[in-house]
Coordinates of N, CA and C in Angstrom, one line a residue:
M1 N 4.1 5.1 -1.0 CA 3.4 4.7 0.1 C 2.5 5.7 0.1
A2 N 1.4 5.6 -0.2 CA 0.1 6.7 0.0 C -0.9 5.8 0.5
W3 N -1.5 6.4 1.2 CA -3.0 5.9 1.9 C -4.2 6.0 1.7
L4 N -5.1 5.1 1.6 CA -6.5 5.3 1.4 C -7.3 5.6 2.7
F5 N -7.5 6.6 3.2 CA -8.3 6.8 4.2 C -9.3 6.5 4.4
E6 N -10.3 6.3 3.2 CA -11.9 6.5 3.5 C -11.9 5.3 2.2
V7 N -12.8 4.3 2.5 CA -13.2 3.7 1.5 C -14.8 3.8 1.6
K8 N -15.6 4.5 1.0 CA -16.9 4.5 0.9 C -18.0 4.0 -0.2
R9 N -19.3 3.5 0.2 CA -20.2 3.4 -1.0 C -21.5 3.8 -0.4
N10 N -22.2 5.0 -1.0 CA -23.5 5.5 -0.5 C -23.0 6.0 0.8
G11 N -22.0 6.1 1.2 CA -21.6 7.0 2.8 C -21.6 6.0 3.6
E12 N -21.6 4.8 3.4 CA -21.2 3.5 4.2 C -19.7 3.4 4.4
D13 N -19.0 3.1 5.4 CA -17.5 2.6 5.5 C -17.3 1.3 5.1
L14 N -17.0 1.1 4.0 CA -16.7 -0.5 3.7 C -15.1 -0.8 4.5
Y15 N -14.7 -0.1 5.2 CA -13.2 -0.5 5.6 C -13.5 -1.7 6.5
P16 N -14.0 -1.9 7.5 CA -14.5 -3.1 8.5 C -14.6 -4.5 7.2
E17 N -15.5 -4.3 6.4 CA -15.6 -5.3 5.4 C -14.5 -5.9 4.6
I18 N -14.0 -5.0 4.2 CA -12.9 -5.2 3.5 C -11.4 -5.9 4.0
K19 N -11.2 -5.2 5.5 CA -10.5 -5.7 6.3 C -11.0 -7.5 6.8
R20 N -12.1 -7.5 6.9 CA -12.5 -8.8 7.3 C -12.3 -10.1 6.1
R21 N -12.6 -9.2 4.8 CA -12.4 -10.1 3.7 C -10.7 -10.3 3.6
A22 N -10.2 -9.1 3.9 CA -8.5 -9.6 3.6 C -7.8 -10.7 4.8
R23 N -8.5 -10.5 5.7 CA -8.2 -11.3 6.9 C -8.3 -12.9 6.1
E24 N -9.3 -13.2 5.8 CA -9.9 -14.4 5.3 C -8.8 -14.8 4.1
L25 N -8.6 -13.8 3.3 CA -8.1 -14.1 1.8 C -6.3 -14.4 2.5
Q26 N -5.8 -14.0 3.4 CA -4.5 -14.1 4.2 C -4.5 -15.6 4.2
K27 N -5.4 -16.2 4.5 CA -5.4 -18.0 4.9 C -4.6 -18.6 3.9
T28 N -5.0 -18.2 2.3 CA -4.4 -18.8 1.5 C -3.2 -17.5 0.8
K29 N -2.3 -18.2 -0.3 CA -1.6 -17.4 -1.1 C -1.9 -16.7 -2.0
H30 N -1.5 -15.3 -2.1 CA -2.2 -14.7 -3.1 C -1.1 -13.5 -3.8
K31 N -1.1 -12.9 -4.2 CA -0.1 -11.7 -4.9 C 0.0 -10.5 -4.0
D32 N -1.0 -10.3 -3.1 CA -0.7 -8.7 -2.3 C -1.0 -9.1 -0.9
M33 N 0.2 -10.1 -0.4 CA -0.2 -10.6 0.8 C 0.6 -9.4 1.8
V34 N 1.5 -8.9 1.2 CA 2.5 -7.7 2.4 C 1.5 -6.5 2.2
R35 N 0.6 -6.0 1.3 CA 0.0 -4.8 1.4 C -1.1 -5.2 2.6
F36 N -1.8 -6.5 2.2 CA -2.8 -6.8 3.4 C -2.2 -6.7 4.9
E37 N -1.2 -7.7 5.0 CA -0.6 -7.3 6.3 C -0.4 -6.2 6.9
L38 N 0.1 -5.0 6.0 CA 0.5 -3.7 6.4 C -1.0 -3.1 6.5
M39 N -2.0 -3.5 5.9 CA -3.3 -2.8 6.6 C -3.9 -3.7 7.7
D40 N -3.5 -4.6 8.1 CA -4.2 -5.4 9.2 C -3.3 -4.9 10.4
K41 N -1.9 -4.5 10.2 CA -1.1 -4.1 11.4 C -1.4 -2.5 11.7
F42 N -1.6 -1.7 10.5 CA -1.5 -0.2 10.5 C -2.7 0.6 10.2
G43 N -4.1 -0.3 9.8 CA -5.1 0.1 10.0 C -5.5 0.8 8.3
Y44 N -4.9 0.9 7.6 CA -5.0 1.6 6.4 C -4.7 0.7 5.0
Y45 N -5.2 0.5 3.8 CA -4.5 0.2 2.9 C -3.7 1.0 2.4
V46 N -2.6 0.8 1.8 CA -1.7 1.3 1.0 C -1.6 1.4 -0.6
T47 N -1.4 2.1 -1.2 CA -1.4 2.1 -2.8 C -0.2 1.6 -3.4
E48 N 1.0 1.2 -3.1 CA 2.1 0.7 -3.7 C 1.9 -0.4 -3.7
S49 N 2.7 -1.2 -4.4 CA 2.7 -2.9 -4.7 C 3.2 -3.6 -3.7
S50 N 2.9 -4.6 -3.3 CA 3.3 -5.3 -2.3 C 4.8 -5.8 -2.5
E51 N 5.3 -5.8 -3.9 CA 6.5 -6.2 -4.3 C 7.5 -5.2 -3.6
H52 N 7.2 -3.8 -3.8 CA 7.9 -2.6 -3.3 C 8.0 -2.4 -1.9
N53 N 6.4 -2.5 -1.3 CA 6.4 -2.6 0.1 C 7.2 -3.5 0.9
A54 N 7.3 -4.6 0.0 CA 8.7 -5.6 0.8 C 9.6 -4.9 1.0
E55 N 10.3 -4.4 0.1 CA 11.5 -3.6 0.1 C 11.4 -2.2 0.6
Y56 N 10.4 -1.5 1.0 CA 10.5 -0.2 1.7 C 10.3 -0.6 3.4
H57 N 9.9 -1.8 3.7 CA 9.9 -1.8 5.0 C 10.9 -2.9 5.8
P58 N 11.2 -3.0 6.9 CA 12.1 -3.8 7.2 C 11.6 -5.2 7.9
Y59 N 10.1 -5.7 7.5 CA 9.6 -6.8 8.0 C 9.8 -7.9 7.3
F60 N 9.9 -8.0 5.9 CA 9.4 -9.0 4.9 C 10.6 -9.7 4.3
I61 N 11.6 -9.1 3.9 CA 13.0 -9.7 3.6 C 13.9 -9.5 4.2
K62 N 14.2 -10.7 5.2 CA 15.0 -11.1 6.2 C 16.3 -12.0 5.9
S63 N 17.5 -12.3 6.1 CA 18.4 -13.0 5.9 C 18.1 -13.9 6.7
R64 N 17.7 -13.8 8.3 CA 17.5 -14.8 9.3 C 16.3 -15.4 9.3
H65 N 15.4 -14.7 8.4 CA 14.2 -15.3 8.0 C 13.6 -15.7 6.8
P66 N 14.4 -16.3 6.3 CA 13.9 -16.5 4.7 C 12.4 -17.0 4.5
E67 N 11.7 -17.8 5.4 CA 10.4 -18.2 5.4 C 9.6 -17.3 5.2
L68 N 10.1 -16.2 5.1 CA 9.0 -15.0 5.2 C 8.8 -14.8 3.5
I69 N 9.5 -15.0 2.8 CA 9.4 -14.8 1.3 C 8.5 -15.6 1.1
E70 N 8.3 -16.9 1.5 CA 7.2 -18.1 1.0 C 5.9 -17.4 1.7
K71 N 6.1 -17.2 3.0 CA 5.0 -16.7 3.8 C 4.3 -15.6 3.0
Y72 N 4.9 -14.5 2.9 CA 4.2 -13.7 2.3 C 3.7 -13.7 0.7
N73 N 4.5 -14.7 0.2 CA 4.6 -14.7 -1.6 C 5.0 -13.5 -2.2
I74 N 6.3 -13.3 -1.7 CA 7.0 -12.0 -2.4 C 7.8 -12.5 -3.3
P75 N 7.3 -11.9 -4.9 CA 7.9 -12.0 -5.9 C 9.4 -11.6 -6.2
L76 N 10.6 -12.0 -5.5 CA 12.1 -11.3 -5.8 C 12.3 -10.9 -6.9
D77 N 12.3 -11.6 -7.8 CA 12.5 -11.3 -9.4 C 11.4 -10.9 -10.2
E78 N 10.3 -10.0 -9.3 CA 9.3 -9.5 -10.2 C 9.7 -8.5 -10.8
Y79 N 10.7 -7.3 -10.6 CA 11.1 -6.3 -11.1 C 11.9 -6.4 -12.2
P80 N 13.0 -7.4 -11.8 CA 13.8 -7.5 -13.4 C 12.9 -8.1 -14.3
C81 N 12.1 -9.0 -13.9 CA 11.5 -9.9 -15.3 C 10.6 -8.8 -15.8
R82 N 10.3 -7.7 -15.1 CA 9.2 -6.7 -15.6 C 10.1 -5.8 -16.7
C83 N 11.1 -5.3 -16.0 CA 12.2 -4.4 -17.2 C 12.4 -5.2 -18.0
E84 N 12.9 -6.7 -18.1 CA 13.4 -7.5 -19.6 C 11.9 -7.2 -20.2
K85 N 10.7 -7.6 -20.2 CA 9.7 -7.2 -20.8 C 9.5 -5.9 -21.2
Q86 N 9.8 -5.1 -20.6 CA 9.8 -3.7 -20.9 C 10.5 -3.4 -22.2
I87 N 11.9 -3.6 -22.1 CA 13.1 -3.5 -23.0 C 12.6 -4.0 -24.5
K88 N 12.1 -5.3 -24.2 CA 11.3 -5.9 -25.4 C 10.2 -5.2 -26.1
D89 N 9.3 -4.8 -25.2 CA 8.2 -3.9 -25.7 C 8.7 -2.7 -26.2
W90 N 9.7 -2.3 -25.6 CA 10.0 -0.9 -26.4 C 10.8 -1.1 -27.9
E91 N 11.4 -2.3 -27.7 CA 11.9 -2.8 -29.1 C 10.9 -2.8 -30.2
T92 N 9.6 -3.3 -29.9 CA 8.7 -3.5 -30.7 C 7.8 -2.1 -30.9
M93 N 7.7 -1.5 -29.9 CA 7.1 -0.2 -30.0 C 8.2 1.1 -30.8
R94 N 9.4 0.5 -30.8 CA 10.0 1.3 -32.1 C 9.8 1.1 -33.2
E95 N 10.0 -0.5 -33.5 CA 9.5 -0.9 -34.7 C 7.9 -0.6 -35.3
N96 N 7.0 -0.3 -34.7 CA 6.1 0.1 -35.2 C 5.7 1.7 -35.4
L97 N 6.5 2.2 -34.4 CA 6.6 3.6 -34.6 C 7.2 4.2 -36.0
V98 N 8.2 3.7 -36.5 CA 9.1 3.7 -37.7 C 8.4 3.2 -38.8
N99 N 8.0 2.0 -38.6 CA 7.7 1.1 -39.7 C 6.0 0.8 -40.2
N100 N 5.6 1.0 -38.8 CA 3.8 0.6 -39.3 C 3.1 1.8 -40.0
K101 N 2.9 1.4 -41.1 CA 2.1 2.7 -41.3 C 0.2 3.3 -41.0
S102 N -0.1 1.8 -40.6 CA -1.2 1.8 -40.2 C -1.6 2.1 -38.8
L103 N -0.7 2.6 -38.3 CA -0.4 2.9 -36.5 C -1.6 4.0 -36.1
V104 N -2.3 3.7 -35.7 CA -3.4 4.8 -34.9 C -3.2 5.0 -33.4
H105 N -3.5 6.3 -33.0 CA -3.2 6.6 -31.7 C -4.4 6.6 -30.8
V106 N -4.2 5.6 -29.6 CA -5.3 5.6 -28.6 C -4.8 6.3 -27.3
R107 N -5.7 7.1 -27.0 CA -5.3 7.5 -25.7 C -5.1 6.6 -24.6
S108 N -4.1 7.1 -23.6 CA -3.7 6.0 -22.7 C -4.3 6.4 -21.2
K109 N -4.0 5.7 -20.5 CA -4.7 6.1 -19.2 C -3.8 7.1 -18.3
E110 N -2.6 7.6 -18.8 CA -1.4 8.3 -18.1 C -2.2 9.7 -17.8
Y111 N -2.0 10.4 -17.0 CA -2.5 12.0 -17.2 C -2.0 12.9 -18.0
G112 N -0.9 13.1 -18.1 CA -0.5 13.6 -19.4 C -1.3 14.8 -20.3
S113 N -1.5 13.9 -21.0 CA -2.6 14.8 -22.1 C -3.8 15.4 -21.5
R114 N -4.5 14.8 -20.5 CA -5.3 15.0 -19.5 C -5.2 16.5 -18.8
I115 N -4.2 16.5 -18.6 CA -3.7 17.9 -17.9 C -3.4 18.8 -19.0
I116 N -2.8 18.6 -20.0 CA -2.8 19.4 -21.1 C -3.9 20.1 -21.5
E117 N -4.9 19.1 -21.9 CA -6.1 19.5 -22.0 C -7.0 20.7 -21.2
A118 N -6.8 20.3 -20.0 CA -7.3 20.9 -18.7 C -6.9 22.5 -18.5
M119 N -5.6 22.1 -19.0 CA -4.8 23.6 -19.0 C -5.3 24.6 -20.0
E120 N -5.4 24.0 -21.3 CA -5.8 24.7 -22.6 C -7.1 25.0 -22.8
T121 N -8.0 24.0 -22.3 CA -9.6 24.3 -22.1 C -10.2 25.1 -21.2
N122 N -9.5 25.0 -20.1 CA -10.4 25.2 -18.8 C -11.2 24.4 -18.0
T123 N -11.4 23.1 -18.6 CA -12.3 22.0 -18.1 C -11.4 21.3 -16.9
P124 N -11.8 21.3 -15.8 CA -11.0 20.8 -14.5 C -11.1 19.4 -14.9
F125 N -9.6 19.0 -14.5 CA -9.3 17.5 -14.3 C -8.7 17.1 -13.2
K126 N -9.2 16.2 -12.1 CA -9.0 16.1 -11.1 C -8.2 14.9 -11.5
F127 N -7.0 14.5 -10.4 CA -6.1 13.4 -10.3 C -5.3 13.7 -9.2
G128 N -4.3 12.2 -9.0 CA -3.8 12.3 -7.8 C -2.1 12.7 -8.3
G129 N -1.7 14.1 -7.7 CA -0.3 14.2 -8.4 C 0.5 14.4 -7.5
N130 N 2.0 14.3 -7.7 CA 3.2 14.5 -7.0 C 3.5 15.7 -7.1
V131 N 3.6 16.1 -5.8 CA 4.0 17.8 -5.9 C 4.7 18.0 -4.6
L132 N 5.9 19.2 -4.3 CA 6.4 19.2 -3.4 C 5.6 20.0 -2.2
N133 N 5.8 19.3 -0.8 CA 5.1 19.6 0.2 C 5.0 20.9 0.7
T134 N 5.1 21.7 -0.8 CA 5.2 23.2 0.0 C 3.8 24.0 0.9
G135 N 4.1 24.4 1.9 CA 3.0 24.9 2.8 C 2.5 23.9 3.6
R136 N 3.2 22.9 3.7 CA 2.5 21.6 4.2 C 1.0 21.1 3.9
L137 N 1.1 20.6 2.8 CA -0.1 19.8 2.1 C -0.3 18.7 2.9
I138 N 0.6 18.0 3.5 CA 0.6 17.2 4.5 C 1.5 17.2 5.7
S139 N 0.2 17.8 6.5 CA 1.2 19.0 7.9 C 2.2 18.3 8.6
N140 N 1.9 17.0 8.7 CA 2.9 16.4 9.6 C 4.1 15.4 8.7
L141 N 4.7 16.0 7.5 CA 5.7 15.6 6.5 C 6.5 17.0 6.0
P142 N 7.7 16.6 6.0 CA 8.7 17.9 6.1 C 8.1 18.6 4.2
E143 N 8.3 20.0 4.5 CA 8.0 20.6 3.5 C 9.2 20.2 2.1
K144 N 10.4 19.7 2.3 CA 11.0 19.3 1.3 C 10.4 17.9 0.8
A145 N 9.8 17.1 1.1 CA 9.4 16.1 0.5 C 8.4 16.3 -0.6
C146 N 8.4 15.4 -1.4 CA 7.3 15.1 -2.6 C 6.4 14.1 -1.9
V147 N 4.8 14.6 -2.2 CA 3.8 14.0 -1.7 C 3.0 13.9 -3.0
E148 N 1.9 12.7 -2.7 CA 1.0 12.6 -3.7 C -0.1 12.8 -3.0
V149 N -1.2 13.9 -3.7 CA -2.2 14.6 -3.1 C -3.2 14.8 -4.7
P150 N -4.5 14.7 -4.0 CA -5.2 15.3 -4.8 C -4.9 16.7 -5.6
C151 N -5.1 16.8 -6.7 CA -4.7 17.7 -7.7 C -6.0 18.2 -8.4
I152 N -5.9 19.7 -8.8 CA -7.0 20.1 -9.9 C -6.0 20.7 -11.0
A153 N -6.5 20.4 -12.2 CA -5.6 20.9 -13.3 C -6.6 21.9 -14.0
D154 N -6.5 23.3 -14.5 CA -7.3 23.9 -15.0 C -6.2 24.8 -15.5
R155 N -6.8 26.1 -16.7 CA -6.0 27.0 -16.9 C -5.1 27.8 -16.1
S156 N -5.3 27.8 -14.6 CA -4.6 28.2 -13.9 C -3.1 27.3 -13.6
G157 N -3.2 26.4 -13.9 CA -2.1 25.6 -13.9 C -2.6 24.0 -12.7
I158 N -1.6 23.8 -12.3 CA -1.8 22.6 -11.1 C -2.1 23.1 -9.5
T159 N -3.5 22.8 -9.1 CA -3.5 23.2 -7.9 C -3.5 22.0 -6.7
P160 N -2.7 21.7 -5.8 CA -2.8 20.7 -5.1 C -3.9 21.1 -3.8
T161 N -4.4 20.1 -3.6 CA -5.2 20.1 -2.2 C -4.7 19.7 -1.1
F162 N -5.3 20.3 0.0 CA -4.7 20.7 1.2 C -5.1 19.2 2.0
V163 N -4.5 18.3 3.0 CA -4.5 17.2 3.1 C -4.9 16.9 4.7
G164 N -3.8 17.8 5.5 CA -3.5 18.0 6.9 C -2.9 16.8 7.4
D165 N -2.9 16.6 8.4 CA -2.1 15.5 9.2 C -2.5 14.0 8.8
L166 N -1.4 13.0 8.3 CA -1.6 11.7 8.4 C -1.8 11.3 9.7
P167 N -2.4 10.1 9.9 CA -2.6 9.2 11.4 C -1.2 9.0 11.5
E168 N -0.7 9.3 12.4 CA 0.7 9.3 13.1 C 1.5 8.1 12.7
Q169 N 1.0 6.8 12.8 CA 1.6 5.4 12.4 C 2.0 5.5 10.8
L170 N 1.6 6.4 9.9 CA 1.3 6.2 8.8 C 2.6 7.4 8.4
D171 N 2.3 8.5 8.8 CA 3.3 9.5 9.1 C 4.6 8.5 9.3
A172 N 4.7 8.0 10.1 CA 6.1 7.5 10.6 C 6.8 6.7 9.7
L173 N 5.6 5.8 9.2 CA 6.5 4.9 7.9 C 6.9 5.9 6.9
N174 N 6.1 6.7 6.6 CA 6.4 7.4 5.3 C 7.9 8.4 5.6
R175 N 8.0 8.9 6.8 CA 9.3 9.1 7.4 C 10.4 8.6 6.9
T176 N 10.6 7.1 7.5 CA 11.4 6.4 7.1 C 12.0 6.2 6.1
N177 N 11.4 6.5 5.0 CA 11.8 6.5 3.6 C 11.9 7.9 3.1
I178 N 11.0 8.9 3.5 CA 11.7 10.3 3.1 C 13.0 10.7 3.3
N179 N 13.2 10.5 4.9 CA 14.4 10.9 5.4 C 15.6 10.4 4.6
T180 N 15.7 9.0 4.0 CA 16.7 8.5 2.7 C 16.4 9.4 1.7
Q181 N 15.5 9.7 1.2 CA 15.3 10.1 0.0 C 15.8 11.9 0.1
L182 N 15.7 12.5 1.1 CA 16.0 13.8 1.1 C 17.6 13.5 1.4
L183 N 18.3 12.8 2.1 CA 19.6 12.9 2.1 C 20.1 12.2 0.7
T184 N 19.6 11.4 0.0 CA 20.3 11.4 -1.3 C 20.0 12.4 -2.3
I185 N 19.2 13.3 -2.0 CA 19.2 14.5 -2.5 C 20.1 15.7 -2.2
E186 N 20.6 15.5 -1.0 CA 21.7 16.4 -0.5 C 23.0 15.6 -1.0
A187 N 22.9 14.5 -1.1 CA 24.4 14.1 -1.9 C 24.4 14.4 -3.3
A188 N 23.3 14.5 -3.9 CA 23.4 14.9 -5.3 C 23.8 16.5 -5.6
M189 N 22.9 17.3 -4.3 CA 23.1 18.7 -4.6 C 24.6 19.0 -4.3
T190 N 24.9 18.5 -3.3 CA 26.3 19.2 -2.9 C 27.5 18.6 -3.3
R191 N 27.4 17.3 -3.3 CA 28.4 16.0 -3.7 C 29.3 15.9 -2.5
K192 N 28.6 15.8 -1.7 CA 29.4 15.6 -0.5 C 29.0 14.2 -0.1
K193 N 30.0 13.0 -0.1 CA 29.6 11.9 0.1 C 29.6 11.2 1.3
E194 N 29.2 12.1 2.0 CA 28.9 11.7 3.6 C 27.2 11.5 3.7
Y195 N 26.6 12.1 2.7 CA 25.4 12.0 2.7 C 24.9 10.8 1.9
I196 N 25.8 10.2 1.3 CA 25.5 8.7 0.6 C 25.2 7.8 1.4
Y197 N 26.4 7.6 2.5 CA 26.7 6.7 3.7 C 25.2 6.9 4.6
Q198 N 24.9 8.2 4.6 CA 23.8 8.5 5.9 C 22.6 8.3 5.2
A199 N 22.3 8.5 4.0 CA 21.1 8.2 3.3 C 21.1 6.6 3.8
A200 N 21.9 5.6 3.3 CA 21.6 4.3 3.5 C 21.8 3.7 4.7
L201 N 22.4 4.6 5.8 CA 21.9 4.5 6.9 C 20.6 4.3 8.0
L202 N 20.1 5.1 7.0 CA 18.8 5.7 7.6 C 17.6 4.9 6.8
D203 N 18.1 4.0 5.9 CA 17.0 3.3 5.2 C 16.7 2.1 5.9
P204 N 15.5 2.0 6.4 CA 14.9 0.9 7.4 C 15.5 -0.5 6.6
H205 N 15.0 -1.0 5.5 CA 15.2 -2.3 5.0 C 17.0 -2.5 5.5
T206 N 17.7 -1.7 4.9 CA 19.2 -1.7 5.0 C 19.5 -1.9 6.0
A207 N 19.2 -1.0 7.2 CA 19.5 -1.0 8.7 C 19.1 -2.3 9.4
A208 N 18.0 -2.8 9.0 CA 17.6 -3.5 9.7 C 18.3 -5.2 9.3
E209 N 19.2 -5.2 8.5 CA 19.9 -6.4 8.0 C 21.5 -6.1 8.4
L210 N 22.0 -4.9 8.1 CA 23.6 -4.8 8.0 C 24.0 -3.6 9.2
S211 N 25.2 -4.1 9.7 CA 25.6 -3.3 10.7 C 26.5 -2.0 9.8
I212 N 26.8 -0.8 10.9 CA 27.0 0.5 10.2 C 28.5 0.1 9.2
D213 N 29.4 -0.4 9.7 CA 30.5 -0.9 8.6 C 30.0 -1.6 7.5
D214 N 29.1 -2.3 7.7 CA 28.5 -3.3 6.4 C 28.0 -2.1 5.7
I215 N 27.1 -1.5 6.0 CA 26.6 -0.6 4.9 C 27.4 0.8 4.5
V216 N 28.6 1.1 4.9 CA 29.5 2.0 4.4 C 30.1 1.2 3.5
S217 N 30.4 -0.2 3.9 CA 31.1 -0.9 2.6 C 30.4 -1.1 1.4
L218 N 29.2 -1.5 1.8 CA 28.5 -1.5 0.5 C 28.0 -0.4 -0.4
C219 N 28.3 0.9 0.3 CA 28.0 2.1 -0.5 C 29.4 2.1 -1.3
D220 N 30.5 1.8 -0.7 CA 31.7 1.8 -1.2 C 31.8 0.8 -2.5
D221 N 31.5 -0.3 -2.4 CA 31.2 -1.2 -3.6 C 30.5 -0.8 -4.5
L222 N 29.3 -0.1 -4.2 CA 28.1 0.2 -5.3 C 28.7 1.8 -6.0
I223 N 29.4 2.1 -5.2 CA 30.1 3.5 -6.0 C 31.1 3.1 -6.8
E224 N 32.0 2.0 -6.2 CA 32.9 1.4 -7.5 C 32.5 1.1 -8.6
A225 N 31.2 0.0 -8.3 CA 30.6 -0.7 -9.3 C 30.1 0.4 -10.4
H226 N 29.4 1.4 -9.8 CA 29.1 2.5 -11.0 C 29.6 3.8 -10.9
G227 N 30.6 3.7 -10.7 CA 31.6 4.9 -10.7 C 31.4 5.8 -11.9
E228 N 31.3 5.1 -13.3 CA 31.0 6.0 -14.3 C 30.1 6.9 -14.6
W229 N 28.8 6.5 -13.3 CA 28.0 7.4 -13.5 C 28.1 8.2 -12.5
L230 N 28.7 7.8 -11.4 CA 29.1 8.9 -10.5 C 30.7 9.4 -9.9
P231 N 30.9 10.2 -10.9 CA 32.2 10.4 -11.2 C 32.8 11.4 -10.0
H232 N 31.9 12.1 -9.5 CA 32.1 13.3 -8.3 C 32.6 12.3 -7.1
F233 N 32.2 11.0 -7.2 CA 31.9 10.0 -5.5 C 33.0 9.3 -5.9
N234 N 33.7 9.1 -7.0 CA 34.9 8.0 -6.9 C 35.9 8.3 -5.8
S235 N 36.4 9.5 -5.3 CA 37.4 9.7 -4.3 C 37.0 9.0 -3.3
K236 N 37.9 8.4 -2.5 CA 37.8 8.2 -1.1 C 37.4 9.2 0.0
E237 N 37.5 10.5 -0.7 CA 37.2 11.6 0.2 C 36.0 12.3 -0.3
S238 N 35.2 13.0 0.7 CA 34.0 13.9 0.5 C 34.4 14.8 -0.4
I239 N 33.5 15.2 -2.1 CA 33.6 16.4 -2.3 C 32.7 17.3 -2.4
A240 N 33.0 18.6 -1.8 CA 32.2 19.6 -1.8 C 31.8 20.5 -3.2
L241 N 30.8 20.8 -3.1 CA 30.5 21.3 -4.5 C 31.2 22.8 -4.8
K242 N 32.0 22.8 -6.3 CA 32.7 23.9 -6.5 C 32.0 25.0 -7.3

């Protein structure tokens, strides 16, 4: 849920024209309707995809308003379909890596190799990186949060850039999901089961659909279903770290 504060060309603010075009485009179906709606209501374009933003917020996928799925053209099956394709692609990749004698290496757009190159050669590389909010890089988000900010890699390592305050409405939207993330980490670190429930209770989408009892029951069902991956939480009692 990162935000574009400015969009400029030769010093000109392009946001007014972008928003005008977005409002026109919203009159027809397209694949990015959720993000355009958020930009219209909260003032800034968000980097994460429309299908994910539909999950992060309580406004778009609602049992009592199924018409919103059609209105905002939300592909509910997009991620499972993407996962199935990725698994098939990995199988093809494995075959190529093992048996393709003429395989060539082509540099991808991923940051990893460029960060290593910058650290080895001291040639700076600028990128958007995910780092702890140590020192309040984004001033009005918690220090424990992971934030995405402009970073520079060179021989000194990775240096994140101070951003300052987010606009209040964007800060508020980010906090709704950070709250759940931090409590999920607490659950993993302390093995206290109550943090699982609290994380789910604070999730904005879940809370918009379910009662407290329903959310607790949902957590119990998920823990039971995935118990082999969560052995420390199988008990009905909270388990403290020993």
